[in-house]
XYZ file of C-alpha atoms in Angstrom:
342
model
C 11.117 3.680 14.836
C 14.060 1.355 15.287
C 17.706 2.243 14.666
C 20.042 -0.744 15.211
C 23.002 1.404 14.092
C 23.418 5.105 13.355
C 23.467 4.484 9.586
C 20.141 2.605 9.355
C 16.731 3.470 10.766
C 13.506 1.537 10.247
C 10.091 3.134 10.642
C 6.440 2.081 10.463
C 3.143 3.772 11.172
C -0.614 3.271 11.231
C -3.104 6.128 10.879
C -6.903 6.345 11.055
C -8.393 9.503 9.522
C -12.014 10.668 9.266
C -13.295 13.442 6.980
C -16.805 14.869 7.124
C -18.461 16.001 3.867
C -18.181 19.714 3.143
C -20.979 22.132 2.247
C -20.423 21.863 -1.517
C -20.488 18.056 -1.438
C -23.692 18.145 0.604
C -25.745 20.936 -0.907
C -24.506 21.840 -4.400
C -27.667 22.230 -6.561
C -28.531 19.201 -8.671
C -28.839 19.710 -12.431
C -28.593 17.801 -15.701
C -25.362 17.979 -17.695
C -23.500 16.083 -20.402
C -21.478 12.983 -19.529
C -20.534 9.665 -21.105
C -19.858 8.835 -24.721
C -21.553 5.478 -25.354
C -24.784 3.729 -24.449
C -23.979 0.043 -25.094
C -27.686 -0.736 -25.507
C -28.212 1.817 -28.287
C -27.957 1.044 -32.010
C -25.685 2.251 -34.733
C -27.842 4.675 -36.693
C -26.423 3.493 -40.026
C -27.009 -0.234 -39.668
C -29.343 -0.684 -36.711
C -26.869 -3.167 -35.218
C -26.080 -3.102 -31.480
C -23.073 -0.996 -30.520
C -21.556 -3.855 -28.541
C -22.073 -7.508 -27.679
C -24.412 -6.807 -24.751
C -27.423 -9.090 -24.485
C -31.089 -8.247 -24.082
C -30.917 -9.542 -20.503
C -28.039 -7.191 -19.677
C -29.818 -4.211 -21.227
C -32.952 -5.121 -19.288
C -30.982 -4.437 -16.116
C -30.441 -0.868 -17.354
C -34.172 -0.372 -17.929
C -34.504 -1.450 -21.564
C -37.757 -3.300 -22.293
C -38.008 -6.207 -24.714
C -39.805 -3.970 -27.219
C -37.116 -1.279 -26.962
C -34.099 -3.569 -27.364
C -32.602 -3.022 -30.790
C -34.565 0.198 -31.366
C -32.853 2.729 -29.055
C -31.323 5.594 -30.997
C -27.648 6.308 -30.428
C -26.488 9.889 -29.970
C -24.343 10.785 -33.016
C -22.500 13.394 -30.909
C -21.653 10.732 -28.268
C -23.082 12.864 -25.463
C -25.505 11.575 -22.845
C -27.145 13.120 -19.807
C -26.135 12.858 -16.178
C -27.633 14.312 -13.021
C -24.873 16.171 -11.151
C -24.916 17.814 -7.724
C -24.707 17.402 -3.970
C -26.194 14.844 -1.637
C -27.352 15.843 1.890
C -27.243 12.196 3.024
C -23.469 11.778 2.740
C -21.580 10.086 5.574
C -17.956 10.769 6.658
C -15.029 9.152 4.869
C -12.778 6.789 6.826
C -9.181 6.105 5.795
C -6.669 3.589 7.146
C -3.023 4.093 6.203
C -0.137 1.687 6.817
C 3.451 2.609 6.000
C 6.788 0.900 6.514
C 10.192 2.061 5.393
C 13.893 2.455 5.916
C 16.243 5.452 6.126
C 19.890 5.031 5.114
C 22.472 7.660 6.060
C 25.849 5.947 5.643
C 28.596 7.657 7.607
C 31.179 6.684 4.986
C 29.305 8.895 2.425
C 28.699 12.206 4.225
C 25.734 14.189 2.927
C 23.873 11.164 1.484
C 20.396 10.201 2.700
C 18.177 7.539 1.086
C 14.636 6.531 2.065
C 12.233 3.871 0.812
C 8.675 3.690 2.144
C 5.904 1.232 1.329
C 2.375 2.658 1.643
C -0.993 0.930 1.739
C -4.093 3.148 1.961
C -7.745 2.073 2.193
C -10.533 4.654 2.059
C -14.056 3.556 2.972
C -17.228 5.517 2.264
C -15.210 7.689 -0.105
C -17.119 10.778 -1.157
C -17.198 11.262 -4.887
C -19.244 10.620 -7.973
C -19.209 7.660 -10.297
C -18.748 8.272 -13.998
C -21.305 7.425 -16.663
C -19.161 4.460 -17.764
C -18.724 3.170 -14.210
C -22.470 3.157 -13.580
C -23.322 1.631 -16.955
C -20.614 -1.059 -16.946
C -21.311 -1.956 -13.330
C -24.997 -2.410 -14.052
C -24.334 -4.514 -17.159
C -22.195 -6.752 -14.934
C -25.090 -7.291 -12.536
C -24.701 -4.606 -9.834
C -28.354 -3.785 -9.112
C -27.381 -0.866 -6.850
C -25.866 0.868 -9.876
C -28.785 -0.138 -12.084
C -31.056 1.952 -9.850
C -29.095 5.046 -10.953
C -30.044 4.617 -14.617
C -33.239 6.385 -15.691
C -34.266 5.779 -19.284
C -36.799 8.029 -20.956
C -40.275 6.426 -21.084
C -41.136 5.048 -24.486
C -37.806 5.692 -26.252
C -35.447 4.207 -23.637
C -33.035 7.023 -24.481
C -30.456 8.552 -22.143
C -30.317 11.880 -23.988
C -33.723 12.623 -25.566
C -35.690 14.799 -23.154
C -35.153 15.542 -19.465
C -36.344 12.122 -18.250
C -33.428 10.101 -19.627
C -30.237 10.338 -17.568
C -27.838 8.564 -15.197
C -27.417 9.752 -11.611
C -23.816 10.831 -10.986
C -24.437 12.981 -7.920
C -22.079 12.853 -4.957
C -22.295 9.627 -3.022
C -20.493 7.452 -0.503
C -18.925 4.773 -2.643
C -19.980 1.494 -1.086
C -17.492 -0.891 0.447
C -13.856 -0.133 -0.298
C -14.158 3.196 -2.100
C -10.451 3.477 -2.820
C -7.372 1.356 -2.269
C -3.834 2.160 -3.303
C -0.394 0.847 -2.530
C 3.105 1.440 -3.760
C 6.598 2.553 -2.840
C 7.993 6.061 -2.411
C 11.733 6.539 -2.988
C 13.637 9.629 -1.910
C 17.285 10.541 -2.057
C 19.385 13.617 -1.292
C 23.097 14.254 -1.568
C 25.081 17.375 -0.728
C 28.801 17.856 -1.260
C 31.158 20.788 -1.056
C 33.270 21.111 -4.232
C 36.029 23.294 -2.846
C 36.002 26.808 -4.254
C 33.497 25.859 -6.935
C 30.584 25.770 -4.498
C 28.103 23.227 -3.135
C 26.525 20.464 -5.205
C 23.035 19.245 -4.265
C 21.239 16.286 -5.805
C 17.657 15.266 -4.955
C 15.346 12.544 -6.220
C 11.680 11.781 -5.498
C 9.949 8.838 -7.191
C 6.817 6.732 -6.761
C 6.185 3.190 -7.950
C 2.416 2.736 -8.077
C 1.517 -0.908 -7.558
C -2.255 -0.701 -7.202
C -5.079 1.828 -7.506
C -8.493 0.223 -7.308
C -11.814 0.089 -5.502
C -15.478 0.722 -6.140
C -14.548 4.035 -7.747
C -12.759 2.106 -10.518
C -15.178 -0.831 -10.796
C -12.566 -2.818 -8.819
C -10.156 -2.608 -11.764
C -6.485 -1.987 -10.986
C -5.869 1.364 -12.687
C -2.095 1.439 -12.078
C -0.628 2.076 -15.519
C -3.980 2.997 -17.115
C -6.040 6.070 -17.993
C -9.490 7.026 -19.308
C -12.790 5.166 -18.988
C -13.136 3.894 -15.393
C -9.601 5.070 -14.523
C -10.002 8.773 -15.323
C -6.725 10.719 -15.207
C -3.470 8.907 -16.120
C -1.982 6.815 -13.317
C 1.630 6.060 -14.352
C 3.221 3.083 -12.640
C 6.377 5.136 -12.253
C 6.950 8.862 -11.944
C 9.839 10.858 -10.568
C 11.436 14.243 -10.253
C 15.211 14.563 -10.094
C 17.099 17.796 -9.541
C 20.806 18.738 -9.678
C 21.858 22.154 -8.423
C 25.098 24.015 -7.854
C 25.430 27.057 -5.594
C 28.689 28.996 -5.904
C 30.307 31.000 -3.084
C 29.418 34.289 -4.803
C 25.690 33.508 -4.421
C 25.014 32.471 -8.020
C 23.258 29.130 -8.440
C 21.825 26.919 -11.189
C 19.590 23.874 -11.087
C 18.276 21.399 -13.643
C 15.170 19.300 -12.951
C 13.879 16.199 -14.790
C 10.196 15.268 -14.525
C 9.312 11.820 -15.858
C 6.014 9.902 -16.301
C 5.931 6.310 -17.547
C 3.528 5.329 -20.321
C -0.128 4.484 -19.629
C -2.695 2.445 -21.551
C -6.447 2.626 -21.996
C -8.135 -0.201 -20.024
C -9.639 -3.111 -21.981
C -13.142 -1.857 -21.185
C -12.506 1.445 -22.979
C -12.507 -0.037 -26.519
C -10.383 2.978 -27.507
C -9.369 3.925 -31.034
C -5.796 2.827 -31.886
C -4.537 6.401 -31.547
C -6.078 6.720 -28.089
C -5.010 3.333 -26.732
C -1.703 4.488 -25.224
C -0.017 7.612 -23.919
C 3.739 7.270 -24.268
C 6.301 7.929 -21.537
C 7.039 11.640 -21.235
C 9.891 13.725 -19.813
C 10.052 17.449 -19.066
C 13.194 19.427 -18.170
C 13.310 22.665 -16.179
C 16.212 25.079 -15.711
C 16.483 27.736 -13.006
C 19.144 30.357 -12.209
C 19.397 32.241 -8.926
C 21.634 34.984 -7.558
C 21.912 36.589 -4.127
C 23.490 40.041 -4.173
C 24.657 42.033 -1.163
C 22.830 39.531 1.074
C 19.604 41.446 0.424
C 18.583 41.063 -3.206
C 17.566 37.652 -4.595
C 17.121 37.264 -8.344
C 15.364 34.340 -10.079
C 15.297 33.428 -13.749
C 14.179 30.142 -15.216
C 12.370 28.174 -17.854
C 10.030 25.256 -17.283
C 9.730 22.650 -20.040
C 12.841 24.150 -21.633
C 12.643 21.925 -24.733
C 8.968 22.845 -25.348
C 7.903 19.201 -25.082
C 4.256 18.607 -25.979
C 2.150 16.471 -23.635
C 0.759 13.160 -24.920
C -2.266 13.830 -27.136
C -5.415 11.685 -27.093
C -9.084 12.075 -27.982
C -12.156 11.117 -26.025
C -14.299 12.886 -23.434
C -12.004 12.026 -20.504
C -9.310 14.358 -21.825
C -9.241 18.130 -21.395
C -8.005 19.829 -24.542
C -6.912 16.408 -25.868
C -4.563 15.831 -22.945
C -4.527 15.744 -19.131
C -3.122 19.071 -17.843
C -3.557 17.909 -14.229
C -0.728 15.412 -14.887
C 1.309 16.665 -17.843
C 2.756 20.088 -18.679
C 0.294 21.522 -21.215
C 1.624 25.106 -21.350
C 4.766 24.409 -23.343
C 7.943 26.375 -22.699
C 7.347 28.797 -19.817
C 9.877 31.499 -18.920
C 9.720 33.277 -15.570
C 11.698 35.892 -13.669
C 11.375 37.479 -10.264
C 13.160 39.051 -7.343
C 12.819 39.523 -3.597
C 14.425 42.139 -1.355
C 15.166 41.683 2.346
C 14.807 44.784 4.559
């Protein structure tokens, strides 16, 4: 840390972290399950034409023989088989993190604090599992290590007919640079006394995602993308801003704004027009609090007060046609509670 003056402080850090695989990652039973929605080497059942522009040489890498090419049946339900489960041969993850930032606390604006931090994180030997699309696309592009994970059924070359056709998606140490991300975190707080009206507090937390890539994403930069190799939405910008007022009598109110910038399906996804983009989305939350007799605290609030629906898309990557791990999928949610100090 370096503070040339009281108003400005610079900071930087480097961190090396190691994580050993846990019991579930090592020993979870292996079993077949459904994964993936397209085998590029299969045929359209109506016309017999290839599903994509892949060549016989590319399909040969995935285990398709010359006699099978052009005769592999596509699954009309768009469901293929994957082998899921643990891997007792996993090695520890290793992460290197670099950060650099600045803290501004100007004395001529009491109560204001602003921070900006750049982060750059590399994770090697990341423990995880590749998706069906990541294995298939990587093999078609010439990665023989991924090709070894594709097991086509003898005779038919299918990846869904019978138990012998599947792609291995068990836990593994992703080779090379398993994950790399960088971006900027912005934070701001401001507190001011408004005379007899009470105390005003403003806070802001935002992240500008500049890169999210690595072997886990077929080395594609997933910042601003979702689905296919990118999985869950990765907005380039997201933030949460809150304004609150606490009055001298103990009654307070706060309004929060949650925002996610729009994301697109990557070029490799070949998504339907309706699934090619998830628009920018905002959610607003309102909370009321009251402290009575210095012992009783009351809470009443509503999350997603305008009952905003999350972006809706199709495809197997979504859960209930959206991504509840990112967006608010419950709609308007009212809550109330209290605590008593003894």
